[in-house]
mmCIF file of C-alpha atoms in Angstrom:
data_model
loop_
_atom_site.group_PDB
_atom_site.id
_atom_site.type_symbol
_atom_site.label_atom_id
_atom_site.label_comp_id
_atom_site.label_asym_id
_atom_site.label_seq_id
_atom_site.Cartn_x
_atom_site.Cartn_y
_atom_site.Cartn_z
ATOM 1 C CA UNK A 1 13.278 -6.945 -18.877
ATOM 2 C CA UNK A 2 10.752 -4.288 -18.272
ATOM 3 C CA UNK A 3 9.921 -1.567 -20.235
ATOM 4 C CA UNK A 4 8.826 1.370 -19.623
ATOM 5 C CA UNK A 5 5.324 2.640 -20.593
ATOM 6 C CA UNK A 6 3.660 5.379 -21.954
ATOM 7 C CA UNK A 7 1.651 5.201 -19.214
ATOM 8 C CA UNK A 8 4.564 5.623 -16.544
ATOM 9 C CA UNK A 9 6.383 8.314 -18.844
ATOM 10 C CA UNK A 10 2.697 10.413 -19.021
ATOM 11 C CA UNK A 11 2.235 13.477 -17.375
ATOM 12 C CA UNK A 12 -0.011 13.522 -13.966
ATOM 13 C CA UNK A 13 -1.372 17.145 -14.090
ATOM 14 C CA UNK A 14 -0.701 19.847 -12.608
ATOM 15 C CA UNK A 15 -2.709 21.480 -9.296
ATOM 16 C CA UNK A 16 -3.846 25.119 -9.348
ATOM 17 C CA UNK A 17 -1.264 27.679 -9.311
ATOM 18 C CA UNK A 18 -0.032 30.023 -5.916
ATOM 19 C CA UNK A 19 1.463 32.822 -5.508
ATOM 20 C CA UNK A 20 5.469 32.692 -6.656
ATOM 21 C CA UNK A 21 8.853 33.589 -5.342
ATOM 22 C CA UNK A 22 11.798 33.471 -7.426
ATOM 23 C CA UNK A 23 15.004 33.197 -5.887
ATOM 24 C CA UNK A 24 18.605 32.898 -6.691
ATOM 25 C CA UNK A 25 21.066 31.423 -4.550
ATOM 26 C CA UNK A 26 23.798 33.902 -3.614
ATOM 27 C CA UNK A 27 22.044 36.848 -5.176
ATOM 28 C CA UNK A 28 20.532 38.186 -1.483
ATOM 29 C CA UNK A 29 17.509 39.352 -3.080
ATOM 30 C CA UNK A 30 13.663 38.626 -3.313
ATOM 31 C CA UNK A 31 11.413 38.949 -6.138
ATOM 32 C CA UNK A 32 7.893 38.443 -4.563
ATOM 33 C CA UNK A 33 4.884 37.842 -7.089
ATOM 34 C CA UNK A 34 1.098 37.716 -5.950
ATOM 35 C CA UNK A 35 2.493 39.101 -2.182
ATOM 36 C CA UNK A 36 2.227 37.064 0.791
ATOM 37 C CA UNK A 37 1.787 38.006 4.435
ATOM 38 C CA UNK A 38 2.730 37.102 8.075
ATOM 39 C CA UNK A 39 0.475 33.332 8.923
ATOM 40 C CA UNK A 40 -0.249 33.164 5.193
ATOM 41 C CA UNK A 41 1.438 29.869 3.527
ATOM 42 C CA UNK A 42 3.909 30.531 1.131
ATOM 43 C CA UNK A 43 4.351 28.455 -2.363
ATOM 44 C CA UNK A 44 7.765 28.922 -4.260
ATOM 45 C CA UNK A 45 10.221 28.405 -6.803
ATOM 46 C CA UNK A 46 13.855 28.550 -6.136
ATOM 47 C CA UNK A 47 17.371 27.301 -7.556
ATOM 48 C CA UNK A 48 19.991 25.203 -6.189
ATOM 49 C CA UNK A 49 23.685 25.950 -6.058
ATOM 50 C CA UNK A 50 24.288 23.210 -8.512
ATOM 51 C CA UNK A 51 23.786 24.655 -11.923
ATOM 52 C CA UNK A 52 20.928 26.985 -10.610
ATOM 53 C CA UNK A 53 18.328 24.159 -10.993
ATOM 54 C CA UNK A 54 15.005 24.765 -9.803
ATOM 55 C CA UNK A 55 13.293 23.519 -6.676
ATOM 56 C CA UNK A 56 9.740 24.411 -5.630
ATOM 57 C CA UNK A 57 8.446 24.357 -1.912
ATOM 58 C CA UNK A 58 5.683 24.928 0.404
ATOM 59 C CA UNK A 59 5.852 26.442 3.688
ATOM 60 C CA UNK A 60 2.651 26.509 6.235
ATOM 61 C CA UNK A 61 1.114 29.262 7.907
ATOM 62 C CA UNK A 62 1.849 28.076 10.848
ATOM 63 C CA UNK A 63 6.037 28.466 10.000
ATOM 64 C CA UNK A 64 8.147 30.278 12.798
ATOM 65 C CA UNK A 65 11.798 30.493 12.604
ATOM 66 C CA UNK A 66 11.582 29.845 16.522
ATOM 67 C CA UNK A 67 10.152 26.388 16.202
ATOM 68 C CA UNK A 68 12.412 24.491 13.618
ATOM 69 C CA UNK A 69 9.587 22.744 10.933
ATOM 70 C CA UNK A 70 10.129 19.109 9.908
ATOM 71 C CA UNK A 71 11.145 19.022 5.845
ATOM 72 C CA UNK A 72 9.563 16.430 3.263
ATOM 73 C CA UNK A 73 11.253 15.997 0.048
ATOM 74 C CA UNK A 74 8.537 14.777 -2.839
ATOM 75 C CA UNK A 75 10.790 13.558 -5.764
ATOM 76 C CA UNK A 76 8.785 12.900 -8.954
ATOM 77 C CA UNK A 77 8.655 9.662 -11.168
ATOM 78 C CA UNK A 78 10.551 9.756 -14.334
ATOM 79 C CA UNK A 79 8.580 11.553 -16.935
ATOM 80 C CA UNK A 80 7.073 13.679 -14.587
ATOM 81 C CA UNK A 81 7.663 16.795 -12.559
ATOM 82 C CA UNK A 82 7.596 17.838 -9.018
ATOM 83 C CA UNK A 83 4.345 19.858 -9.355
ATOM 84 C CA UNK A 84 2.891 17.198 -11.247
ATOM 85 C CA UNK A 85 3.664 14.682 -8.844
ATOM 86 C CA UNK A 86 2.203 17.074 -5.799
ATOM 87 C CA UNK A 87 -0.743 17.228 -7.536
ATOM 88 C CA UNK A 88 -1.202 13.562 -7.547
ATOM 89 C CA UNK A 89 0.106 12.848 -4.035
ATOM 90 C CA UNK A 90 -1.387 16.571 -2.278
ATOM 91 C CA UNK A 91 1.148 16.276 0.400
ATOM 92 C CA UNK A 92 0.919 20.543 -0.020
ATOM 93 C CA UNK A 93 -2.695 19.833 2.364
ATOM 94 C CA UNK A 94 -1.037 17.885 4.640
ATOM 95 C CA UNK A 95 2.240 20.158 5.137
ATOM 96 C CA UNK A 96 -0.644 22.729 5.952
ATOM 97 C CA UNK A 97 -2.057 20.575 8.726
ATOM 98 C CA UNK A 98 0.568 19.496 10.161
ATOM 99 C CA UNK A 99 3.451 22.140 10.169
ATOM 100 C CA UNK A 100 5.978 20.905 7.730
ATOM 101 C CA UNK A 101 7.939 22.591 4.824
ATOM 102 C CA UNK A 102 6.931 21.004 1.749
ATOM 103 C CA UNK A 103 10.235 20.646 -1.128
ATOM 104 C CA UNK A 104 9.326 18.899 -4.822
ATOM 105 C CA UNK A 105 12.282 19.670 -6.800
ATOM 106 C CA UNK A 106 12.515 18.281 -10.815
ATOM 107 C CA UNK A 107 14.760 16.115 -12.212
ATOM 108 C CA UNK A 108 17.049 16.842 -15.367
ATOM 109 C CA UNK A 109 15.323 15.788 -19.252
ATOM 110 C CA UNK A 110 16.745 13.118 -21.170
ATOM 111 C CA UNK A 111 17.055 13.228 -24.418
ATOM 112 C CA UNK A 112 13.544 12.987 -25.082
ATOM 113 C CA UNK A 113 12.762 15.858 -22.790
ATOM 114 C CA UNK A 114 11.512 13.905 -19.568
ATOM 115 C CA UNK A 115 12.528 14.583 -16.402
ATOM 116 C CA UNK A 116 14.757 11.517 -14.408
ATOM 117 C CA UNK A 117 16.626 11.108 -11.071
ATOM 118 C CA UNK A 118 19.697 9.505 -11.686
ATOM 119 C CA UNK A 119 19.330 6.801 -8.488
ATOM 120 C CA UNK A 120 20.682 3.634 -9.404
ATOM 121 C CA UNK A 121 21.971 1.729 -12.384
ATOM 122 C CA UNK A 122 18.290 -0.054 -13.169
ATOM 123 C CA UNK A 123 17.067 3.771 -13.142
ATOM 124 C CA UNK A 124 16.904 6.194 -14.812
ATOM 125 C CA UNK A 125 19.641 8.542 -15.912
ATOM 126 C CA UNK A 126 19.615 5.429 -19.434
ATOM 127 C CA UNK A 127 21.880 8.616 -20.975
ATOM 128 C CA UNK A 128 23.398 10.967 -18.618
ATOM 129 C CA UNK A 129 25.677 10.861 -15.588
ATOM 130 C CA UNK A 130 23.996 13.829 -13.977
ATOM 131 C CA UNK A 131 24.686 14.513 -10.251
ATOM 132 C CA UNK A 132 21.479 14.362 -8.836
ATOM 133 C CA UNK A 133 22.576 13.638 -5.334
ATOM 134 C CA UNK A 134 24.703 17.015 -5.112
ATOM 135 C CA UNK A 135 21.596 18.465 -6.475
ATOM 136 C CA UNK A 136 19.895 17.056 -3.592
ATOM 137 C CA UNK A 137 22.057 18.056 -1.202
ATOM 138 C CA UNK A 138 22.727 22.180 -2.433
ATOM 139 C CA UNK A 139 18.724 22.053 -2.267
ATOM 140 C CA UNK A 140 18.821 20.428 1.713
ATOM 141 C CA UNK A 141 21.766 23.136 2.379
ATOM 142 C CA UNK A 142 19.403 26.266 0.367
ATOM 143 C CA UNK A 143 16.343 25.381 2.271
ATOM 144 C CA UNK A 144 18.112 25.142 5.828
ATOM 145 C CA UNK A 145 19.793 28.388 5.048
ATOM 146 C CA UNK A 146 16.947 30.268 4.370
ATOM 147 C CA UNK A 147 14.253 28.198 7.237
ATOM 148 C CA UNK A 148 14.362 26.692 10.525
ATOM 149 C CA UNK A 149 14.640 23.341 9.924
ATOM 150 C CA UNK A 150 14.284 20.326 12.493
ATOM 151 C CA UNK A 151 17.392 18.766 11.511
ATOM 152 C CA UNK A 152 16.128 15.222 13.028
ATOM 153 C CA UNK A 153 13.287 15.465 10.983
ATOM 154 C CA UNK A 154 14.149 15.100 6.826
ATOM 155 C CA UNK A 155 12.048 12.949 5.105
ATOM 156 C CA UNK A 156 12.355 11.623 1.515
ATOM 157 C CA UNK A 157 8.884 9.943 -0.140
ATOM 158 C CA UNK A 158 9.103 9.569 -4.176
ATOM 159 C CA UNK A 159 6.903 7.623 -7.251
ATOM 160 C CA UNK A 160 8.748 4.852 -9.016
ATOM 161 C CA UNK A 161 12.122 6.905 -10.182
ATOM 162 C CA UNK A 162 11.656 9.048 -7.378
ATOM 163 C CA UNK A 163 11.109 5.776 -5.109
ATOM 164 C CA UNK A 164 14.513 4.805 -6.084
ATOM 165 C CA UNK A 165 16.500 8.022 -5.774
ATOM 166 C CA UNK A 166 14.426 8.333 -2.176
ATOM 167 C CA UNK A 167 16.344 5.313 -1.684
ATOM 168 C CA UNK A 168 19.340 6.648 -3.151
ATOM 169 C CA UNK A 169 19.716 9.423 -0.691
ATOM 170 C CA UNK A 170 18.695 7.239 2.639
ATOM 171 C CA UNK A 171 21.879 5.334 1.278
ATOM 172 C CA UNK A 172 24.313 7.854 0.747
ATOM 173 C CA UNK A 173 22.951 10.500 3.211
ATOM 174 C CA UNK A 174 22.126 8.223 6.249
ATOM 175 C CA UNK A 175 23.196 10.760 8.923
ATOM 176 C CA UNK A 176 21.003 13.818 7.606
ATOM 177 C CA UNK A 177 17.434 11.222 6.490
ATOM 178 C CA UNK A 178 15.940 10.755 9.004
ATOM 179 C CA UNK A 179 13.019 8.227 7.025
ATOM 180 C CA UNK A 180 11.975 7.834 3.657
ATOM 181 C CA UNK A 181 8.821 6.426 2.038
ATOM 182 C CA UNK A 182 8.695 4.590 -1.358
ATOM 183 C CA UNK A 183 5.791 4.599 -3.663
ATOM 184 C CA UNK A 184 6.498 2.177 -6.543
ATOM 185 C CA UNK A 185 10.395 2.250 -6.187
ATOM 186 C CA UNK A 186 13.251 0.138 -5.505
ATOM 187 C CA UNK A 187 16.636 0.543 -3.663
ATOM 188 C CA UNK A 188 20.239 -0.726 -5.312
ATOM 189 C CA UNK A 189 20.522 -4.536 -6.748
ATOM 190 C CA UNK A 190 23.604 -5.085 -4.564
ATOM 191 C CA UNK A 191 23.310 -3.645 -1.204
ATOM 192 C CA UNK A 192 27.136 -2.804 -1.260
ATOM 193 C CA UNK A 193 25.926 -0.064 -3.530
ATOM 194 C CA UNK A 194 24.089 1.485 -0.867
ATOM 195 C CA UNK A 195 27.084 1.942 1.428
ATOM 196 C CA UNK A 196 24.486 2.863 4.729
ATOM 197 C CA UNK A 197 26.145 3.638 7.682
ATOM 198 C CA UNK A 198 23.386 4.720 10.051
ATOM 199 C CA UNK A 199 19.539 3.384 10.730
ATOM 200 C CA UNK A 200 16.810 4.926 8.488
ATOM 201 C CA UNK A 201 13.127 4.486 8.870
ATOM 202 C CA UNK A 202 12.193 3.003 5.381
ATOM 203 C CA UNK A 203 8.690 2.491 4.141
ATOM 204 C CA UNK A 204 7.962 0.551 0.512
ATOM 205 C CA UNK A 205 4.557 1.138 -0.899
ATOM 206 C CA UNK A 206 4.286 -1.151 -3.715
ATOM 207 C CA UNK A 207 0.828 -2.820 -6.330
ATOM 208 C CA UNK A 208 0.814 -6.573 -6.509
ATOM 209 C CA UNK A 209 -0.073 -5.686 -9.854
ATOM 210 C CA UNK A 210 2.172 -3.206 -11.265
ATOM 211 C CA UNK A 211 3.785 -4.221 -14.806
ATOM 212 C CA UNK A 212 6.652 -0.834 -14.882
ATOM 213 C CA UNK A 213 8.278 -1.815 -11.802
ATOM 214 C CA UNK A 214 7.858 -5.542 -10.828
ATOM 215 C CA UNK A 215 6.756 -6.482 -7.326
ATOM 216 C CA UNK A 216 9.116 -8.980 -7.142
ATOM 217 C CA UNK A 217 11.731 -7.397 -8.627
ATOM 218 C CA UNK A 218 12.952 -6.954 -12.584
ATOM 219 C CA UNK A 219 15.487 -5.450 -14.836
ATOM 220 C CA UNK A 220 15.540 -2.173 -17.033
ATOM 221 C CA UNK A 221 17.739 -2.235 -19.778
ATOM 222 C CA UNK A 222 19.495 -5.090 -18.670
ATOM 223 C CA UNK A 223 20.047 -4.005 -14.978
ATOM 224 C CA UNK A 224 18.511 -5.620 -12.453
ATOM 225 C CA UNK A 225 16.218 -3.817 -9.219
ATOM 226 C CA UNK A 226 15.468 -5.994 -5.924
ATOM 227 C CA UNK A 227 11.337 -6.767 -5.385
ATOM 228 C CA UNK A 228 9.984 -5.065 -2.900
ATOM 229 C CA UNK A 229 10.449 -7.331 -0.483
ATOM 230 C CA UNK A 230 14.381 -7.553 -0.975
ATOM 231 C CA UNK A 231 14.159 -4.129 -0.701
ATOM 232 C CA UNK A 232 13.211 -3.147 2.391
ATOM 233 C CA UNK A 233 14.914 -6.529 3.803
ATOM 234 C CA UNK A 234 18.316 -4.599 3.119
ATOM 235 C CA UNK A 235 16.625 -2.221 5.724
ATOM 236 C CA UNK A 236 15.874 -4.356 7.993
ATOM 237 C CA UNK A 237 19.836 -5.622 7.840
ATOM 238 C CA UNK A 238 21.541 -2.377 8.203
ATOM 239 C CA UNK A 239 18.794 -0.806 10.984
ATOM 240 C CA UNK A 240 19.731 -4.317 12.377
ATOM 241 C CA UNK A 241 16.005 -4.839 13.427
ATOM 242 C CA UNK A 242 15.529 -7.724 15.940
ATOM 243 C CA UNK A 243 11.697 -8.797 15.099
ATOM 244 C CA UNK A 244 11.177 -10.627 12.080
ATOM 245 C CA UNK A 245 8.437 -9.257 10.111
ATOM 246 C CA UNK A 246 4.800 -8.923 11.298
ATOM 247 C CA UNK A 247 1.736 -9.093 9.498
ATOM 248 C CA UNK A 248 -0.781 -6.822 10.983
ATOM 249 C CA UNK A 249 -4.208 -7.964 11.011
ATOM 250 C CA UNK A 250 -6.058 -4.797 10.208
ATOM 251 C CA UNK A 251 -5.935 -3.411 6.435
ATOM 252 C CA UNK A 252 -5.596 -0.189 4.785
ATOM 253 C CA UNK A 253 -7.660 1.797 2.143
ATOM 254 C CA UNK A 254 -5.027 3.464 -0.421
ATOM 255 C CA UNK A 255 -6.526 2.943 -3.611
ATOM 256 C CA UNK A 256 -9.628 4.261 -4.312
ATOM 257 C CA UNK A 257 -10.888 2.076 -7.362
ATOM 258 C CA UNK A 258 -10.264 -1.407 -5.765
ATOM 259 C CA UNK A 259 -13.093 -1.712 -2.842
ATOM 260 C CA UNK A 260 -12.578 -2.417 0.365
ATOM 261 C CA UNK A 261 -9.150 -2.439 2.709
ATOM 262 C CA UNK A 262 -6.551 -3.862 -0.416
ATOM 263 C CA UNK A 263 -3.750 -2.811 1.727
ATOM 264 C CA UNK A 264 -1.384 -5.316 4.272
ATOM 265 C CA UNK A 265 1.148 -4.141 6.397
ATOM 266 C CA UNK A 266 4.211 -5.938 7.013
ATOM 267 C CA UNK A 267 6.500 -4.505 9.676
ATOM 268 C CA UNK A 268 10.009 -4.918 11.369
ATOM 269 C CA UNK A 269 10.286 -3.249 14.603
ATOM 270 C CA UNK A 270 13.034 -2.899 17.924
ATOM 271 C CA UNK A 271 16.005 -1.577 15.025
ATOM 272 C CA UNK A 272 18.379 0.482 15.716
ATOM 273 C CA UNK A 273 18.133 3.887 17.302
ATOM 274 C CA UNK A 274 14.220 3.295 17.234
ATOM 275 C CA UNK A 275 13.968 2.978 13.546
ATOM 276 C CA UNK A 276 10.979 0.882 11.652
ATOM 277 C CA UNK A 277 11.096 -0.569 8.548
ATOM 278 C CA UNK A 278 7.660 -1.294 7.151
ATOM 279 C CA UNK A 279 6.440 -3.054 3.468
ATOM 280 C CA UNK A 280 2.351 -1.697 2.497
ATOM 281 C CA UNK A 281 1.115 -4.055 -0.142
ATOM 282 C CA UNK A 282 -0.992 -2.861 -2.184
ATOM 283 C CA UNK A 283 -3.051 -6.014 -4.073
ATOM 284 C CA UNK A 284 -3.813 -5.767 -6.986
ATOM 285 C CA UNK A 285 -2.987 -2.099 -7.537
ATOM 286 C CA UNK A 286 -0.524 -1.046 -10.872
ATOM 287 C CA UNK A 287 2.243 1.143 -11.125
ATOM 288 C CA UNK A 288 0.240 4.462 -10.820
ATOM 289 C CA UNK A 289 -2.062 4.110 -7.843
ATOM 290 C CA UNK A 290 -5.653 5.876 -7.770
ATOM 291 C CA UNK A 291 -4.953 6.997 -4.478
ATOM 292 C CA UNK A 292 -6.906 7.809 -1.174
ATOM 293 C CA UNK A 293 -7.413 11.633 -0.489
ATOM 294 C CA UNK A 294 -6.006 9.795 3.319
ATOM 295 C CA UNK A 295 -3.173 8.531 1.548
ATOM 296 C CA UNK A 296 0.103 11.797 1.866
ATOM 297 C CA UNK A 297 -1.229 11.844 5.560
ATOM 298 C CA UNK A 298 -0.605 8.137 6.185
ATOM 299 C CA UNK A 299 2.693 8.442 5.132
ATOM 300 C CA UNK A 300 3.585 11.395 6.918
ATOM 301 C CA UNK A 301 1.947 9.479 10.386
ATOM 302 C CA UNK A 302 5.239 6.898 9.129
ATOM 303 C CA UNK A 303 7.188 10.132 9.345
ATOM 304 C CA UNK A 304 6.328 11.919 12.452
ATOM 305 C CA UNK A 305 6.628 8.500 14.560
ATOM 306 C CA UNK A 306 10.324 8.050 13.164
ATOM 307 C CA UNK A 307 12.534 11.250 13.981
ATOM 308 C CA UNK A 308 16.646 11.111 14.044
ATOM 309 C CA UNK A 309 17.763 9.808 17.189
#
């Protein structure tokens, strides 16, 4: 069995503080703090329909309602929060660059105050049955209400717990994700669980070394989560990929305290409706990465090259 740590429950930090919007779903009003103005990026905090829980989000300068933006999801590892984990990921810079709407949304507390997704049995909801998925969802159906979103373009990338409920929603949501991206996660034991019906791009990031979530697989509390590997191999079954996996030769730099290129790539390509399922391994590298400043654009490269079909 593994246990969780104090050093996976710890907070990450928080990044510096933006201007704030506050709204309420249904109530058809704005309260603006700090102001913001046409080509100026926008940070704020809003609430779902489902039991007004918050969400926060980014959206670029570069936003028009008459060019639909892509929309990446950033779910937090348990313990944690969604600014926290934006401030260790900094996909906000990235969403900047490159013209997407930025949502990190917080789970519920336990009973020991921190925050969870409840994704699969193995993790993490150990004493609630809270419906994270429809939380999910009421925050997809605020944002597209209120933004022009590229509908072929909704991506999920999340740390550990929010790894597995990334997987979570490519299971259960396969016709609205269009990719998702897995940072020290796992998808359901039994693939039945997952229930797929459509081809998602899926992307595992995962430490050789990491003792909170086993590379090759574990248990919490008795339930069992698939290794890495197993993983994204229930990916490459239901995207019904027709390569077996390749090794490519050249590495990747995504953690900054191990030298060199620590990173393989292992990928399955010609899957269904042009989707790619790809495995980074990280060697050597624990459950809480100290990652690249390269590393939220890397991902989102996965992203942009894997729309809906």
């Amino acid at each position: 069995m593994v246990n969780i740590t104090a050093k996976s429950k710890s907070a990450i930090g928080y990044g510096p503080s933006s201007s704030t919007v506050q709204y309420k779903v249904g109530s058809g009003s704005w309260t603006i703090n700090g102001g913001t103005s046409t080509g100026s990026p926008i940070n704020t905090t809003n609430r779902s329909a489902v039991d007004e829980r918050p969400y926060s989000q980014f959206v670029p300068s570069s936003y028009s309602a008459s060019s639909p933006a892509p929309l990446v999801v950033l779910l937090h590892g348990y313990g944690s929060s969604g600014k926290q984990q934006e401030s260790y990921m900094n996909f906000t810079a990235v969403a900047e660059q490159r013209g997407f709407i930025l949502a990190y949304p917080d789970g519920t507390g336990d009973v020991t105050g921190r925050q969870f997704w409840n994704a699969t049995d193995a993790c993490c909801a150990f004493s609630s049955n809270v419906d994270d998925d429809a939380y999910l969802i009421a925050m997809l159906d605020d944002i597209e209400a209120k933004y022009s979103i590229n509908r072929k373009r909704i991506y999920f990338v999340g740390h550990s717990n929010g790894g597995f409920m990334s997987y979570h929603m490519a299971c259960k949501h396969s016709d609205r994700v269009a990719a998702i991206a897995s940072l020290a996660g796992a998808t359901f034991f039994n693939s039945s669980d997952c229930g797929a019906n459509n081809p998602v791009s899926v992307l595992q990031v995962h430490g050789t070394s990491d003792a909170t979530i086993l590379y090759n697989g574990g248990s919490i509390l008795g339930n069992q989560y698939p290794s890495a590997l197993a993983s994204v191999s229930q990916w490459v079954t239901v995207n019904k990929c027709l390569t077996n996996s390749v090794s490519l030769a050249e590495k990747i730099d995504l953690e900054k305290s191990i030298a060199g290129d620590e990173t393989s790539i292992a990928s399955w390509t010609k899957c269904r409706n042009g989707t790619e399922v790809e495995l980074w391994t990280i060697e050597n590298a624990g459950h809480i990465p100290a990652l690249t400043s390269s590393f939220a654009s890397k991902i989102y490269d996965f992203f942009s090259s894997h729309p809906k079909s």
